[in-house]
Coordinates of C-alpha atoms in Angstrom, one line a residue:
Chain A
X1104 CA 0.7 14.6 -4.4
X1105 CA 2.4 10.9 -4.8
X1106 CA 2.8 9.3 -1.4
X1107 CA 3.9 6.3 -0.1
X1108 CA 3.4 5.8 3.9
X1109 CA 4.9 3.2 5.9
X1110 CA 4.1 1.7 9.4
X1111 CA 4.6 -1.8 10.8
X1112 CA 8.2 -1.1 12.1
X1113 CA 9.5 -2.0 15.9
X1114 CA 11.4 -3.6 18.2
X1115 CA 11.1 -7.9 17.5
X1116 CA 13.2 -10.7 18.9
X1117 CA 15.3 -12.7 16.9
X1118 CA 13.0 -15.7 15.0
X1119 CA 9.8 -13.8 15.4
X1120 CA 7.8 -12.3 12.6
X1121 CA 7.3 -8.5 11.4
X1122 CA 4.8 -7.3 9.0
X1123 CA 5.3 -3.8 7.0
X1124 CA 3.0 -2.0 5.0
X1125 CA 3.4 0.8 2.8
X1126 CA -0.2 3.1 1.6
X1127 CA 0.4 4.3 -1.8
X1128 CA -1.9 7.6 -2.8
X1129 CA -1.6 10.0 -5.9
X1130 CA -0.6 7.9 -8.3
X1131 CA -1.7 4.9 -10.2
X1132 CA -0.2 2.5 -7.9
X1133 CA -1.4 -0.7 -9.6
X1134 CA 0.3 -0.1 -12.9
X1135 CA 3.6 0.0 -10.6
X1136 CA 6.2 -2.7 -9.9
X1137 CA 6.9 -1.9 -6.2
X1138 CA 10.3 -2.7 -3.9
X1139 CA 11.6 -3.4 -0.5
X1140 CA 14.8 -2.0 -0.1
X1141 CA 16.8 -1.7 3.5
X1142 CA 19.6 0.2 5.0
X1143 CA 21.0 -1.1 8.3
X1144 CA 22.4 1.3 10.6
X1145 CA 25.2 3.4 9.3
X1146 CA 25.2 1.4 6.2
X1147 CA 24.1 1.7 2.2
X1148 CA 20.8 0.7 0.7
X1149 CA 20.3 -3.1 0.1
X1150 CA 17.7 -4.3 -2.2
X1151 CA 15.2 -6.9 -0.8
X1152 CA 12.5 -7.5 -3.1
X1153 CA 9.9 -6.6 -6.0
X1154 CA 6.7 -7.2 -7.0
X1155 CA 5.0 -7.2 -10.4
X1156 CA 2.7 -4.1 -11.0
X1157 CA -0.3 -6.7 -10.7
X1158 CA 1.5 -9.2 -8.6
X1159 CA 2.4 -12.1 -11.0
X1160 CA 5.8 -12.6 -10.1
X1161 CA 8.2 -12.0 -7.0
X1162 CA 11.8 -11.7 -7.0
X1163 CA 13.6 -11.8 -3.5
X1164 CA 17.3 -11.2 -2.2
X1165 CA 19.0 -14.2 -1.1
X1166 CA 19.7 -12.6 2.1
X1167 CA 15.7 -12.8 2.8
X1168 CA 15.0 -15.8 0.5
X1169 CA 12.4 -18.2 2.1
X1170 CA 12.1 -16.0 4.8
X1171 CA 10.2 -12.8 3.6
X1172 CA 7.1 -12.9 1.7
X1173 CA 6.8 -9.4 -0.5
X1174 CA 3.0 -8.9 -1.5
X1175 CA 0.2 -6.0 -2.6
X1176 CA -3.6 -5.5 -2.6
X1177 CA -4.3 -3.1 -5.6
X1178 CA -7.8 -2.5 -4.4
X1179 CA -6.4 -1.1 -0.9
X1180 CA -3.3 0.9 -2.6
X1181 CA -1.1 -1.1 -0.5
X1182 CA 2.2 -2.9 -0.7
X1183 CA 3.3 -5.5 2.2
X1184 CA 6.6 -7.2 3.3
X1185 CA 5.8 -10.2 5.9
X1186 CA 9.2 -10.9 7.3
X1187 CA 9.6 -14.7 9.4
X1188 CA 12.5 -16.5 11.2
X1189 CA 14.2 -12.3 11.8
X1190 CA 17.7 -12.6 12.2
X1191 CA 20.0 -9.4 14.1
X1192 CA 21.5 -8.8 10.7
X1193 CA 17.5 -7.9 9.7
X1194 CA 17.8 -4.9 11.5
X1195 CA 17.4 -1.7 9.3
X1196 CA 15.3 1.1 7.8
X1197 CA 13.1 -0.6 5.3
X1198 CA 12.2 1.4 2.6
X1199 CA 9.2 1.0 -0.4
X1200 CA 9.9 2.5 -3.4
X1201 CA 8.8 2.3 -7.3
X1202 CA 12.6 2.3 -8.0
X1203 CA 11.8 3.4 -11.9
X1204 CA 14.7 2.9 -14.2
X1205 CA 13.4 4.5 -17.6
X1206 CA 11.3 7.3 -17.5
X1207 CA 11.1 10.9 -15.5
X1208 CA 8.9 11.3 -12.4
X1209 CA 8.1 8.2 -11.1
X1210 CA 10.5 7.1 -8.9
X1211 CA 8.8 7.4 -5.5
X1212 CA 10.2 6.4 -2.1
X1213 CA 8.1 5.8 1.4
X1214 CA 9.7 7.4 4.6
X1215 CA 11.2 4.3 5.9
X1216 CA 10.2 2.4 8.9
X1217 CA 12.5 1.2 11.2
X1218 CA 13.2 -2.3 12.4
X1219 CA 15.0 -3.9 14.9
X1220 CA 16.1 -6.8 15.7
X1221 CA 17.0 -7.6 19.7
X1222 CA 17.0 -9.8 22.8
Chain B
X691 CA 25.1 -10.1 -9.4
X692 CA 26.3 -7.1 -10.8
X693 CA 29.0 -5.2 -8.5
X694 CA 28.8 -1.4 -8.3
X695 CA 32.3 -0.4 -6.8
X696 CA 32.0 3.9 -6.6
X697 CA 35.4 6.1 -5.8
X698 CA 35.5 8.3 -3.3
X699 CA 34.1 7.0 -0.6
X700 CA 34.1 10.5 1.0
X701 CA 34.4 13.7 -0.6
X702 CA 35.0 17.1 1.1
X703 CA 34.2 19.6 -1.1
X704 CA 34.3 23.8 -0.5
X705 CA 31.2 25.4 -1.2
X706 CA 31.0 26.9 -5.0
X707 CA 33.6 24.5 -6.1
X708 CA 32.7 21.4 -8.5
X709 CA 32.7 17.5 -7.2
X710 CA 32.9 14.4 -9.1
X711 CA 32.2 11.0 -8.5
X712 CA 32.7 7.2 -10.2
X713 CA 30.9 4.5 -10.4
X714 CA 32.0 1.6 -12.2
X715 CA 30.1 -2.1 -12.6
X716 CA 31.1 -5.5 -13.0
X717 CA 29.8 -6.2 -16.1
X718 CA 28.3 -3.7 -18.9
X719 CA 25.4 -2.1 -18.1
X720 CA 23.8 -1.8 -21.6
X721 CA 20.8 -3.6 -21.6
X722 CA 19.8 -6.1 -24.7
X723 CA 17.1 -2.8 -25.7
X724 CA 20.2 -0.8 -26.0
X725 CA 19.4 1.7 -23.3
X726 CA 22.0 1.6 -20.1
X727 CA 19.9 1.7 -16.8
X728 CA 22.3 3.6 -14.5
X729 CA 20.5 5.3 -11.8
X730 CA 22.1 8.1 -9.4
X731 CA 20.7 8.7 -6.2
X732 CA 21.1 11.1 -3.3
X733 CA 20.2 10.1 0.2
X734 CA 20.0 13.7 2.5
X735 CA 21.1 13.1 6.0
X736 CA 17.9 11.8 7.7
X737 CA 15.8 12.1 4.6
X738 CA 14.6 8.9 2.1
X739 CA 16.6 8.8 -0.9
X740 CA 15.8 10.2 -4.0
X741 CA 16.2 9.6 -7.3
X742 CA 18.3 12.2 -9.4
X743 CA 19.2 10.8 -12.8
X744 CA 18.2 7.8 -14.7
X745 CA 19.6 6.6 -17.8
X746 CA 22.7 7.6 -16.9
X747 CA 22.3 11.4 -17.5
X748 CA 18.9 12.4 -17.4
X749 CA 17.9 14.5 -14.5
X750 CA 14.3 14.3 -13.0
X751 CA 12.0 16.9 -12.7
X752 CA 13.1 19.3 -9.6
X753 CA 17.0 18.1 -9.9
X754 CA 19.4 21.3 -10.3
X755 CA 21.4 21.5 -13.1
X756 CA 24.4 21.7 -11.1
X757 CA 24.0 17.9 -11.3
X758 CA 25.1 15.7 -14.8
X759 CA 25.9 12.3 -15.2
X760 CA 27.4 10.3 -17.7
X761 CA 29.2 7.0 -19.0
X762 CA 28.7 4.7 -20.9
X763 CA 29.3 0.8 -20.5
X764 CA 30.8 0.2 -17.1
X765 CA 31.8 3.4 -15.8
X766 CA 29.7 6.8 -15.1
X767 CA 30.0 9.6 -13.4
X768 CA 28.3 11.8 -11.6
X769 CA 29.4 15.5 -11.5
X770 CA 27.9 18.5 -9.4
X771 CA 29.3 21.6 -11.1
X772 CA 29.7 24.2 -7.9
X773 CA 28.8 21.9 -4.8
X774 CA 26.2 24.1 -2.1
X775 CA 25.1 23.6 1.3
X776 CA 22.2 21.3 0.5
X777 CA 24.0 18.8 -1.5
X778 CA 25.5 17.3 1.7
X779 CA 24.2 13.7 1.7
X780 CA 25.2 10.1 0.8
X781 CA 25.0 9.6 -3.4
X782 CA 24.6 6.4 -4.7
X783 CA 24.8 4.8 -8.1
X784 CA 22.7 2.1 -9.0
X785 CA 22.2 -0.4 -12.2
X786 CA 18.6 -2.0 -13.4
X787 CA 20.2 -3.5 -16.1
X788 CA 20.7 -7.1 -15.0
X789 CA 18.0 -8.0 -12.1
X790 CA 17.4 -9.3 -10.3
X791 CA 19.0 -8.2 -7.9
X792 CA 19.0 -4.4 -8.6
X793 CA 22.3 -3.4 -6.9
X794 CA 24.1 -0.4 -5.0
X795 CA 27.4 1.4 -5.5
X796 CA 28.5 1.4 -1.7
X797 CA 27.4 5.3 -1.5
X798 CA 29.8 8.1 -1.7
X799 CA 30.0 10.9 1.2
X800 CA 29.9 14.4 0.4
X801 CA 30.5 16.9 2.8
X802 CA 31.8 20.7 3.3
X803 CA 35.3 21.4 4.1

């Protein structure tokens, strides 16, 4: 069955770096376009960033613009988000997801990992 | 970016009876291939979320058809005809028309009376 499994999440201090990952398995995850999206405590979901099925182009929030660098390895069935400079406001669940717009059963979301932010 | 403003914000509901929501956009959501990318999608308390329609009114696979949506243009609906226990959650609307970004409706709460 399709899943997406995240780890990478903790506890960072504000201006140090983060790096998620998310492990794709039972589906063809490099003919996919894959996401980041966030939800910080209590809040909604947040879009942060895409990337291409095979990685050609990258389009970012501008809350994480120049900061967070979304990326994938097709051979290793895995999607990354390397996150610099973290700011409080950073701190969320972060989510990877196919986030399909157009066609049944493909819409697949990771379990979320966790990230805070803190002093 | 395209604004996705939804109405309630909270919705008690009594079991067995029917619940609506609205989501409305900035701009139209009819995309230049003439299909309207309006996604609805229900986040379970402590679950991921998950998508339940796309193209405005076409459920997934798995998605009860207590659930419809529909619209057109800028404002949709979604409409769960006799609400039950496990439809408690946070429902969202969101557009893939105009990206990026790909935008949220501010999420509407649905709970039991």
């Amino acid at each position: 069955q399709v899943q997406l499994v995240q780890s990478g999440g903790g506890v960072v201090q504000p201006g140090r770096s983060l790096r998620l990952s998310c492990a794709a398995s039972g589906f063809t995850f490099s003919s996919y376009g894959m996401h980041w999206v966030r939800q910080a405590p209590g809040k909604g979901l947040e879009w942060v960033a895409v990337i291409y099925y095979d990685g050609s182009n990258k389009y970012y929030a501008d809350s994480v613009k120049g900061r967070f660098t979304i990326s994938r390895d097709n051979s290793k069935n895995t999607l990354y988000l390397q996150m610099n400079s973290l700011r409080a406001e950073d701190t969320a669940a972060y989510y990877c997801a196919t986030i399909s717009i157009a066609v049944a059963g493909d819409d697949f979301w990771g379990q979320g990992t966790l990230v805070t932010v803190s002093s | 970016d395209v604004v996705m403003t939804q109405s309630p914000l909270s919705l008690p509901v009594t079991l067995g009876q029917p619940a609506s929501i609205s989501c409305r956009s900035s701009q139209s959501l009819v995309n230049s291939d003439g299909n309207t990318y309006l996604n609805w999608i229900q986040q379970r308390p402590g679950q991921s979320p998950r998508r339940l329609i796309y193209k405005v009114s076409n459920r997934d696979s798995g998605v009860p058809d207590r659930f419809s949506g529909s619209g057109s243009g800028t404002d949709f609906t979604l409409k769960i005809s006799r609400v039950e226990a496990e439809d408690v959650g946070v429902y969202y609307c969101m557009q893939g028309t105009h990206w990026p970004p790909w935008t949220f409706g501010q999420g509407t709460k649905v709970e039991i009376k």
